[in-house]
mmCIF file of C-alpha atoms in Angstrom:
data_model
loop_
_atom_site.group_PDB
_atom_site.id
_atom_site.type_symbol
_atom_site.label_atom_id
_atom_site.label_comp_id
_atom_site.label_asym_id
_atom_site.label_seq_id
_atom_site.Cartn_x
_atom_site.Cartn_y
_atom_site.Cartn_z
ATOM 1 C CA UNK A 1 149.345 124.830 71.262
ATOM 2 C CA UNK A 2 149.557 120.811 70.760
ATOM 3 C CA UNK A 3 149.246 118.871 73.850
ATOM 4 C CA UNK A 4 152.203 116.727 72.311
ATOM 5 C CA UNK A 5 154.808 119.274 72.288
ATOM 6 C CA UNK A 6 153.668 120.140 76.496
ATOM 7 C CA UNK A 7 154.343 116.809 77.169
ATOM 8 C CA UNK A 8 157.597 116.485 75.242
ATOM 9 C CA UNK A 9 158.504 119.705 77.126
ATOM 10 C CA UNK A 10 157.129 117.724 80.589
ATOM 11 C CA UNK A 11 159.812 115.100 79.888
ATOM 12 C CA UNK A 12 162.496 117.531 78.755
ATOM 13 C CA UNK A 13 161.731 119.255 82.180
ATOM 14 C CA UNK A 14 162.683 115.913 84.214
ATOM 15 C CA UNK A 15 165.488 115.337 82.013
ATOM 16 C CA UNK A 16 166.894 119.197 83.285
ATOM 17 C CA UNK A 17 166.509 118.231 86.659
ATOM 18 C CA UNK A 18 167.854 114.748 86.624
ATOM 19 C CA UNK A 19 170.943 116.386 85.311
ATOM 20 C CA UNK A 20 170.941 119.011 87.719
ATOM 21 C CA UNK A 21 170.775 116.497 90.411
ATOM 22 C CA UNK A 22 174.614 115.181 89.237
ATOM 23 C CA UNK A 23 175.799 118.054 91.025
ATOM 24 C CA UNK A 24 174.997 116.702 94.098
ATOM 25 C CA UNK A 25 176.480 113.231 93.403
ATOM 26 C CA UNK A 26 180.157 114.705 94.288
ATOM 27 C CA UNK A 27 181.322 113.080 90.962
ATOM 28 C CA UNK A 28 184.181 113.941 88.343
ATOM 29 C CA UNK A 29 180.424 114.131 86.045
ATOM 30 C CA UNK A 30 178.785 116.333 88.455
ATOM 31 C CA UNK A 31 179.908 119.724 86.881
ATOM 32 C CA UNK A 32 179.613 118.781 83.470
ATOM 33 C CA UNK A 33 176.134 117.495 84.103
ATOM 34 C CA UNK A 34 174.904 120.517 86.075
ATOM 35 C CA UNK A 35 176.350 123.017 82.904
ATOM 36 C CA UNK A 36 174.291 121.118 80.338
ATOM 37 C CA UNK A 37 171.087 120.883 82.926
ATOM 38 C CA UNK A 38 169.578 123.757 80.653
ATOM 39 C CA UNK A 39 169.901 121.434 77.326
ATOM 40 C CA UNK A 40 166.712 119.673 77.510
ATOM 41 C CA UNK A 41 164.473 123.169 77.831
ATOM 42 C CA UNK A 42 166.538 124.514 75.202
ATOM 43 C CA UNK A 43 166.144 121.572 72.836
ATOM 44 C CA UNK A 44 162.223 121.809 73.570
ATOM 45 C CA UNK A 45 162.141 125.279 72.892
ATOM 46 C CA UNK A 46 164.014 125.398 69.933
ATOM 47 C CA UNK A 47 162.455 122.370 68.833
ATOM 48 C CA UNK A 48 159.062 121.965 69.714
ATOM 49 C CA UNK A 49 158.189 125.719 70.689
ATOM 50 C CA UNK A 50 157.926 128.441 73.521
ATOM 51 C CA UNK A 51 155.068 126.686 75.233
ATOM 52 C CA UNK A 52 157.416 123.294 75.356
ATOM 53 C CA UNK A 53 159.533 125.177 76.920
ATOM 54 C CA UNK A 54 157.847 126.753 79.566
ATOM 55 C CA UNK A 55 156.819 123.885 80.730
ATOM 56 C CA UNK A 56 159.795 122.187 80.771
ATOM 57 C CA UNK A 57 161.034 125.732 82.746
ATOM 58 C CA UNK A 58 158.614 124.982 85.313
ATOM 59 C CA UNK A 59 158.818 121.166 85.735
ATOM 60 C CA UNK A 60 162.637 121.206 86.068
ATOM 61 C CA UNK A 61 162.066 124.116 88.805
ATOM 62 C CA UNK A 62 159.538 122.129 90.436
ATOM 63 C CA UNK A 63 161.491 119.069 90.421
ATOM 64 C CA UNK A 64 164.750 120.358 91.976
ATOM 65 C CA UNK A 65 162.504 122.319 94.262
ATOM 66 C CA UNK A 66 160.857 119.291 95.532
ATOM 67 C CA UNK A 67 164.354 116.741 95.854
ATOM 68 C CA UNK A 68 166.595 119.587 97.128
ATOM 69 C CA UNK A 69 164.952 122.794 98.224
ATOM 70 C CA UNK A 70 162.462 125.137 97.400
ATOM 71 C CA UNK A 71 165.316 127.769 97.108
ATOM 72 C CA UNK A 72 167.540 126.173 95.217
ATOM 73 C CA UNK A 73 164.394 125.180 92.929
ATOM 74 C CA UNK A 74 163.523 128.959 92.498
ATOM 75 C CA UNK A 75 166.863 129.834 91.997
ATOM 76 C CA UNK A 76 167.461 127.240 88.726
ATOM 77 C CA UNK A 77 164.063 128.630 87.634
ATOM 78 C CA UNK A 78 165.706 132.790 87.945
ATOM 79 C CA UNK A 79 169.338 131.985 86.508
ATOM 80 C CA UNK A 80 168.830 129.364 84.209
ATOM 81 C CA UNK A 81 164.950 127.543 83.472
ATOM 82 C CA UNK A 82 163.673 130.658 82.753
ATOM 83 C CA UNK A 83 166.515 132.737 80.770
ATOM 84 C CA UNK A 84 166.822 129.520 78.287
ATOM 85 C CA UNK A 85 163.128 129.292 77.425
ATOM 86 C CA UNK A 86 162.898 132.991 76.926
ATOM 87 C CA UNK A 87 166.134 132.922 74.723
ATOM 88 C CA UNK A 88 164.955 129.695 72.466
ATOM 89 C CA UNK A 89 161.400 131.569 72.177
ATOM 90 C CA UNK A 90 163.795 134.844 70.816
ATOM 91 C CA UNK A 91 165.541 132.712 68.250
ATOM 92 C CA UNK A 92 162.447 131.442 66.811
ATOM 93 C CA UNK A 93 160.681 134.183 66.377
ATOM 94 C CA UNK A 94 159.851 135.424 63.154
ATOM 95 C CA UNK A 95 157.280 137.507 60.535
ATOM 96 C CA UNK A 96 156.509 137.253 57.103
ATOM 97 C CA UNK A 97 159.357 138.938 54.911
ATOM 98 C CA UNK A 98 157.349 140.839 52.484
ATOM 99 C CA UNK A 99 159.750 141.378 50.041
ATOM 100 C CA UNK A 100 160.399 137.945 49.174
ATOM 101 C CA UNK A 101 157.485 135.479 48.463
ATOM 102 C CA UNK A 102 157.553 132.546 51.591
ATOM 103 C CA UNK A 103 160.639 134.173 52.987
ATOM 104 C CA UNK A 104 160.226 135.161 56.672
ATOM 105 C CA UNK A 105 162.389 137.815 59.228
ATOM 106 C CA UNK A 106 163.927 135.919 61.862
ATOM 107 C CA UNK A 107 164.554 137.983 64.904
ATOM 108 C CA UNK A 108 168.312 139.255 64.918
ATOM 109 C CA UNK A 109 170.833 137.009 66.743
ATOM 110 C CA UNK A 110 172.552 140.511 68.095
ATOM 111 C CA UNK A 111 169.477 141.428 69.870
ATOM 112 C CA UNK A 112 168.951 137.796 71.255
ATOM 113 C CA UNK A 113 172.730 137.746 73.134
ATOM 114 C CA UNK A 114 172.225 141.743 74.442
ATOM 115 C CA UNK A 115 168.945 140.536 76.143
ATOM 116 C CA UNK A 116 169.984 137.370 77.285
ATOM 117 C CA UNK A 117 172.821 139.819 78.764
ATOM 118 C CA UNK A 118 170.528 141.808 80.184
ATOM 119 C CA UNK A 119 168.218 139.397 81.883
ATOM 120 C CA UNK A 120 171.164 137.326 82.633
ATOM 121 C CA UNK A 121 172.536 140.380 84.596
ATOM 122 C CA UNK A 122 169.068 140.612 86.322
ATOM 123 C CA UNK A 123 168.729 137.281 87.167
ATOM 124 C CA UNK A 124 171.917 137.223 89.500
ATOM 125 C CA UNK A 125 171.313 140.281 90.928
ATOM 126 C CA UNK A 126 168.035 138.826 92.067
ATOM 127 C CA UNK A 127 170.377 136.031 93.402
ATOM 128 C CA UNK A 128 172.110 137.769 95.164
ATOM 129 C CA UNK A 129 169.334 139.375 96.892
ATOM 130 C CA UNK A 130 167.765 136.100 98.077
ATOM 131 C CA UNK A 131 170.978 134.636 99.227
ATOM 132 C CA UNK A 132 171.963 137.965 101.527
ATOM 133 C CA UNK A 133 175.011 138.761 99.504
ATOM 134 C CA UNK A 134 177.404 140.028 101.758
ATOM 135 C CA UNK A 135 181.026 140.338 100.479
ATOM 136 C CA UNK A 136 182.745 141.436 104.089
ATOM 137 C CA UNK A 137 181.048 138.230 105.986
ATOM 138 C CA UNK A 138 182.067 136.025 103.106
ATOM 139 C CA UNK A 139 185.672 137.414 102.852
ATOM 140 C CA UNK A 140 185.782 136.232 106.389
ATOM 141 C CA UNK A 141 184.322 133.156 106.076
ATOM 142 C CA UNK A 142 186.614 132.169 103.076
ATOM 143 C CA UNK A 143 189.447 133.173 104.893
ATOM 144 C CA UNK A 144 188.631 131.220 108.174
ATOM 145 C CA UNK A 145 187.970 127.940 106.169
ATOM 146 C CA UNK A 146 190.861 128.234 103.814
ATOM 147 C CA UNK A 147 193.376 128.728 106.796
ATOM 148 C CA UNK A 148 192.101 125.430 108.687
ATOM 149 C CA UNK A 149 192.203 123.824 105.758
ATOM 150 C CA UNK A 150 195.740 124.964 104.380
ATOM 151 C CA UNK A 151 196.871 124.319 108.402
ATOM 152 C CA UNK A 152 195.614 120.715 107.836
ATOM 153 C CA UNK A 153 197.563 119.953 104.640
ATOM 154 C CA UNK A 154 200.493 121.376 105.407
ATOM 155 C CA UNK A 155 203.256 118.785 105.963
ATOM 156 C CA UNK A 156 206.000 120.903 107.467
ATOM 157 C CA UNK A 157 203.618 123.635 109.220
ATOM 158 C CA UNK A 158 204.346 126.148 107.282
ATOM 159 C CA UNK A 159 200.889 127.246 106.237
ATOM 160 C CA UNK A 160 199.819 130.932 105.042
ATOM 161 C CA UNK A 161 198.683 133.224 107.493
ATOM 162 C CA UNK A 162 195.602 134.985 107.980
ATOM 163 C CA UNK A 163 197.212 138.387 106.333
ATOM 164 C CA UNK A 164 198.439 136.392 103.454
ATOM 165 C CA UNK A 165 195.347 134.709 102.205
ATOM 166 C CA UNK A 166 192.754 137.422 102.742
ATOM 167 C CA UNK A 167 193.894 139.511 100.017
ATOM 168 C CA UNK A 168 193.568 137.032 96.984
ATOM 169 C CA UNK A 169 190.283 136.045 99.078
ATOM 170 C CA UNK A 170 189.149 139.432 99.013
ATOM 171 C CA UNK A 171 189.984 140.057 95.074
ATOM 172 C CA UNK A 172 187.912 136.746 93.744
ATOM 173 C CA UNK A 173 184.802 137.698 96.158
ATOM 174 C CA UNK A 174 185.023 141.689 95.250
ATOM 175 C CA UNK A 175 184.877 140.074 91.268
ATOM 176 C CA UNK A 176 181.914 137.698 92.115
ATOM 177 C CA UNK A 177 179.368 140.012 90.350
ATOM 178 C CA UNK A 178 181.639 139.488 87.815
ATOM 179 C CA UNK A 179 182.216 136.104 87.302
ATOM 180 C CA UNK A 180 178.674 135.259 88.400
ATOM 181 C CA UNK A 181 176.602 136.916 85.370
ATOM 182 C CA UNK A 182 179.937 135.563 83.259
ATOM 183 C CA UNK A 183 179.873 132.128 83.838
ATOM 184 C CA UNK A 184 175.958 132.074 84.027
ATOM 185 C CA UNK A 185 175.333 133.769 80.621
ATOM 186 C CA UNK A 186 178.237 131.420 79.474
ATOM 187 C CA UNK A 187 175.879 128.477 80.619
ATOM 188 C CA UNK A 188 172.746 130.190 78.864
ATOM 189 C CA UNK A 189 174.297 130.851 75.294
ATOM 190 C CA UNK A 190 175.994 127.245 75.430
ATOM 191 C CA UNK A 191 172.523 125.389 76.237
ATOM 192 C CA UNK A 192 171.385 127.325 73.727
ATOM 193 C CA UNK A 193 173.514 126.927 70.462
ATOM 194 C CA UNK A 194 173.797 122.791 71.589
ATOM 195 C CA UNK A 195 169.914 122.934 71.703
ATOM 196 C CA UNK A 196 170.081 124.725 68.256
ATOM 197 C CA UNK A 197 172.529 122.398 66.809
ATOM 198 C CA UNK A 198 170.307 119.108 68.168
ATOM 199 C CA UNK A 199 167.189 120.387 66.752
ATOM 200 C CA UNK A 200 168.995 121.168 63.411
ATOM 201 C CA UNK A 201 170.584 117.787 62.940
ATOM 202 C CA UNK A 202 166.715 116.429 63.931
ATOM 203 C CA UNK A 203 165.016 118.754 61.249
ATOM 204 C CA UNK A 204 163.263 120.629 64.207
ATOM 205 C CA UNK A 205 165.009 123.715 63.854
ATOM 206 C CA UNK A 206 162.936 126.079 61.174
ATOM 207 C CA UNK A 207 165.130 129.104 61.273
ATOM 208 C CA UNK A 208 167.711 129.422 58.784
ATOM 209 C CA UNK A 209 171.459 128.773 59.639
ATOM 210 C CA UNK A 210 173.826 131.151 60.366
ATOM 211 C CA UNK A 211 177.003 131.006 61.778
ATOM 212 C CA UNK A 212 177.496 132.571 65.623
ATOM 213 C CA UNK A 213 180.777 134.034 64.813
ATOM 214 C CA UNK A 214 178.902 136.676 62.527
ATOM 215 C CA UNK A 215 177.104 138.153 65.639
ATOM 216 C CA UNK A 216 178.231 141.722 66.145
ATOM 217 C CA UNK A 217 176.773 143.568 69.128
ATOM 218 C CA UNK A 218 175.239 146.868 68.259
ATOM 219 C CA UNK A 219 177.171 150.195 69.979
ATOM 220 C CA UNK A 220 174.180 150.653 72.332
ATOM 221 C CA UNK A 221 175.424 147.524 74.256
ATOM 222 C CA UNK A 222 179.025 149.255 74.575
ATOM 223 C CA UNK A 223 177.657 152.116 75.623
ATOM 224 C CA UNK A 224 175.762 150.346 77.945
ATOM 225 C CA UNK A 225 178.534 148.337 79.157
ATOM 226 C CA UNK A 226 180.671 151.029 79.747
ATOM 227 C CA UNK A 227 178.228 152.890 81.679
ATOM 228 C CA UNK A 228 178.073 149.355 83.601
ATOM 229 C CA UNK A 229 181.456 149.116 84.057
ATOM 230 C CA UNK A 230 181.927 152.874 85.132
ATOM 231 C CA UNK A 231 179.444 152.462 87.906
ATOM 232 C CA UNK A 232 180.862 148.947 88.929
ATOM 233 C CA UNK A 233 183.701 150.438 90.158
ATOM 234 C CA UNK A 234 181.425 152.375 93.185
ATOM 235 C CA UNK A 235 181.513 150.621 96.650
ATOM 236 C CA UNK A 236 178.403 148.700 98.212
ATOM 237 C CA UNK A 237 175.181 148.059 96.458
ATOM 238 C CA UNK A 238 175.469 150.048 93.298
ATOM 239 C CA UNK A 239 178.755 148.784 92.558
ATOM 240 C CA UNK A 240 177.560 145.178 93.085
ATOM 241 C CA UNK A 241 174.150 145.658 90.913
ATOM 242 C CA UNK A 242 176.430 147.235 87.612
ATOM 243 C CA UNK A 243 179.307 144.491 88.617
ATOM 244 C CA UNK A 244 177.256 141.801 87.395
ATOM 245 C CA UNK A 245 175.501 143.501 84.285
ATOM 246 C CA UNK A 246 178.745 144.586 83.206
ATOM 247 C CA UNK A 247 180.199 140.871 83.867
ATOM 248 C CA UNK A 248 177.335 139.560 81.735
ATOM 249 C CA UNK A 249 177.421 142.357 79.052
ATOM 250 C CA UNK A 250 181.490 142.013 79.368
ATOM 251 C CA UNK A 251 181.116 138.330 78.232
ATOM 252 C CA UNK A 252 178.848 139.264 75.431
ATOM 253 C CA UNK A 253 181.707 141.161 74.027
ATOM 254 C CA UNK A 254 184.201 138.399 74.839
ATOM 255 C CA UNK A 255 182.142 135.789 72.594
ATOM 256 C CA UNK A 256 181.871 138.077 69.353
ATOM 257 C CA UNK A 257 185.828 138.692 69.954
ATOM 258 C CA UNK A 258 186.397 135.246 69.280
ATOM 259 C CA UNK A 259 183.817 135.515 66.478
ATOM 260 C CA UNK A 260 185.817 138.221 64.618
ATOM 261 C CA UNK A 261 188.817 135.599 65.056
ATOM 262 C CA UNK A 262 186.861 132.855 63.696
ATOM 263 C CA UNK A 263 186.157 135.440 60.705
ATOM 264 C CA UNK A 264 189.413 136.862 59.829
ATOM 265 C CA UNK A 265 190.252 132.599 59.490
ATOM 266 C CA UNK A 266 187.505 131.978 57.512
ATOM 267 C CA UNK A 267 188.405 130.094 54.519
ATOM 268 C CA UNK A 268 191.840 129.315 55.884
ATOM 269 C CA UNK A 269 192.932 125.653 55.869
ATOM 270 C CA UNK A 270 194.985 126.019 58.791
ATOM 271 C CA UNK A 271 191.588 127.151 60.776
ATOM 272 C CA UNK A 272 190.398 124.326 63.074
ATOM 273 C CA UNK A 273 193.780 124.014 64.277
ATOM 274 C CA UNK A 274 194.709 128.102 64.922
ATOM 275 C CA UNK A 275 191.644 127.964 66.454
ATOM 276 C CA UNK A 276 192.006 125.073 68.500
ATOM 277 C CA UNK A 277 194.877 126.355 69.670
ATOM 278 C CA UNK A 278 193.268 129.741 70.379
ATOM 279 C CA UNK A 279 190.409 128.526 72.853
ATOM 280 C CA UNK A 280 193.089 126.342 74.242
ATOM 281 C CA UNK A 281 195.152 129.279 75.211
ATOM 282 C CA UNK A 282 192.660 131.362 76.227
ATOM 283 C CA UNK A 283 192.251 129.542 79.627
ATOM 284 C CA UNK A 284 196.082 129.974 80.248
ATOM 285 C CA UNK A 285 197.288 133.556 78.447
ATOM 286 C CA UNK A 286 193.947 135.042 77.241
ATOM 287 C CA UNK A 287 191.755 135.968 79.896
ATOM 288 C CA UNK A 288 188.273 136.891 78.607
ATOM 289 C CA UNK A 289 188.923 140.295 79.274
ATOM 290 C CA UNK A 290 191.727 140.702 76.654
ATOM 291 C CA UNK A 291 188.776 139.768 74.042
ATOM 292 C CA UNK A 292 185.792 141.777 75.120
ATOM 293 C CA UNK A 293 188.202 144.115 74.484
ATOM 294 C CA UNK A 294 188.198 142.779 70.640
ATOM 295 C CA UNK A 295 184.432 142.371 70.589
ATOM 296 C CA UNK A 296 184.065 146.195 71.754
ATOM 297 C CA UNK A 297 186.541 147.091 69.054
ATOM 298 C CA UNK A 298 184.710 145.498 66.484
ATOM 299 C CA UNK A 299 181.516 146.649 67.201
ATOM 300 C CA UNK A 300 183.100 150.555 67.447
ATOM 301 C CA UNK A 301 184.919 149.975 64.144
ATOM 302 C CA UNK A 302 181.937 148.093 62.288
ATOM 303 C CA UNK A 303 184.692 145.369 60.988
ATOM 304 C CA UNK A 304 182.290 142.445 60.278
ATOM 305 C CA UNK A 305 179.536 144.630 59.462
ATOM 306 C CA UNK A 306 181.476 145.894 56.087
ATOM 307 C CA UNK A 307 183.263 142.876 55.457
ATOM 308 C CA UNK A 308 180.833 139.751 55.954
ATOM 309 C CA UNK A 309 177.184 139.658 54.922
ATOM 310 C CA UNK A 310 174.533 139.533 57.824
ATOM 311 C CA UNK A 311 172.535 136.635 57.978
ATOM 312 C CA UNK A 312 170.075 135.280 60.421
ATOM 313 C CA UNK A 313 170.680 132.068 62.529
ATOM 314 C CA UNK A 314 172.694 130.407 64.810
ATOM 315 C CA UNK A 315 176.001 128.346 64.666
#
C-alpha cells in the first residue's frame, strides 16, 4: 500500500463530491455533473488501486455527508462510492497465467457486470429501506403536486383532473424499482469504462484491452433474471425487492444487446454512423426493454461466444 496512491485517492474523493455538489446548484450542468460524480473513485481505482479507491469511497461519502446530510452522504456511499470501488478493484484483478510465461488471468468482464448487477440491485433496495419506500403515499403525493401545478399553468383552465393523472402517476412509481437499479447500474458501468478509458490513455491501466461489446452474460444471470422478473410481478415487498434486481439485471442484458449490434457491424465502414443512429433512436423507438430482450437471446443462443474470440478487458 503506497501512501501516494491514498492520497491521490483523498483528492479523487473531494473531486466526487465537488461534483456531486452540482446537483444542488439547480443548473443546466447539475445532472451531468452528479452522473459523472463516481469518475474520480473510478479513475483512482482503476488507476492507482483498490486501496485508492476506498478512500476516495469514503472521503466523497464523508464530504457530501458533512455539506448536505448525513443521509444523503450514506446514501452516495450505498448506490454509488462503494459499488464503483468494488467494481474497479474486480477489473483489476488478476493471477499469474501459467500457461504462458509473464502472461496473467484477468478476472472475466461477464462476471464483473452480473455482480455489479447484483450489488447494484442490493444497494437500492437498501435505499429504499432507509427512505420508507412507500408507493401508495407517493402515488398520492405525486398526484396532489402535479394537479396544483398543471392548475397553475394552465392558461384556459382546462387542467387534468385528479382521475386522469393518477394512472400514468401510478405506472412510473409501480416501475421505480425498475428504473432505480436501471439508471443506477447505468451510472456505475459508465463511471467505470470512462475511468478505464482515462487510466488507459494515462498508461495507468495494466489490464489488457478488450472491447465491452464482447461481454456476453453467462445463462445463470437469465435464469436469475427471470426468476427476478417472475417474482417482480407479486404485490408489496417481495415484488418491490425482485423489481429492482430484475431492473438492474434487466439493464445488464440491455448493454450486451447493443454489444451484439456493435458486433454483427464490426468491420463495417458504415459502423459509427448505423450506430450513431442506433443509440440515437433508442431513446425515441427502442426502449431498453426491446434489447435486454437481444442480450437474453444472445446469451441463450451463445452467438458471440462461437463467433468472436473472448478476450479480457474493457472498452
Amino acid at each position: 500500500m503506497s501512501m501516494r496512491n491514498i492520497l491521490i485517492g483523498l483528492g479523487a474523493g473531494l473531486a466526487a463530491a465537488l461534483l456531486f455538489a452540482g446537483l444542488v446548484s439547480g443548473t443546466a450542468l447539475a445532472l451531468p455533473l452528479f452522473i459523472l460524480s463516481p469518475l474520480p473513485i473510478a479513475i483512482a481505482g482503476l488507476g492507482f488501486g483498490t486501496y485508492s479507491a476506498a478512500a476516495a469511497a469514503a472521503v466523497a461519502s464523508a464530504m457530501i455527508g458533512l455539506a448536505i446530510g448525513h443521509l444523503a452522504g450514506g446514501l452516495y456511499f450505498i448506490l454509488f462510492a462503494a459499488p464503483v470501488a468494488w467494481a474497479a478493484h474486480l477489473v483489476g484483478l488478476s493471477r499469474p497465467d501459467d500457461a504462458v510465461p509473464g502472461g496473467r488471468q484477468w478476472f472475466p468482464l461477464d462476471n464483473v457486470l452480473v455482480r455489479a448487477a447484483l450489488v447494484t440491485g442490493a444497494a437500492v433496495v437498501v435505499t429504499g429501506f432507509l427512505l420508507g419506500y412507500n408507493p401508495e403515499a407517493l402515488v398520492s403525493q405525486t398526484v396532489s403536486v402535479l394537479k396544483d401545478w398543471l392548475a397553475q399553468s394552465s392558461a384556459d383552465g382546462m387542467a387534468p383532473t385528479e382521475a386522469e393523472i393518477e394512472p400514468l402517476v401510478r405506472f412510473n412509481i409501480t416501475l421505480m424499482p425498475f428504473t432505480s437499479a436501471s439508471l443506477t447500474l447505468g451510472i456505475l458501468v459508465l463511471a467505470t469504462w470512462l475511468g478505464a478509458r482515462i487510466a488507459r490513455m494515462s498508461g495507468l491501466l495494466a489490464r489488457e484491452w478488450t472491447p465491452l461489446w464482447a461481454v456476453v452474460l453467462p445463462q445463470s444471470a437469465a435464469l436469475f433474471f427471470g426468476l427476478a422478473f417472475i417474482v417482480s410481478l407479486l404485490p408489496g415487498v417481495p415484488g418491490q425487492i425482485a423489481g429492482a434486481f430484475a431492473g438492474a439485471m434487466g439493464f445488464a442484458f440491455a448493454l450486451t444487446g447493443f454489444g451484439l449490434l456493435h458486433a454483427m457491424l464490426n468491420g463495417k465502414a458504415a459502423r459509427p454512423l448505423l450506430l450513431f443512429l442506433v443509440y440515437a433512436l433508442s431513446f425515441f423507438l427502442l426502449p431498453l426493454g426491446i434489447m435486454a430482450v437481444v442480450g437474453l437471446a444472445d446469451t441463450a443462443l451463445q452467438f458471440r461466444a462461437r463467433r468472436f474470440a473472448a478476450r479480457s478487458g474493457i472498452s
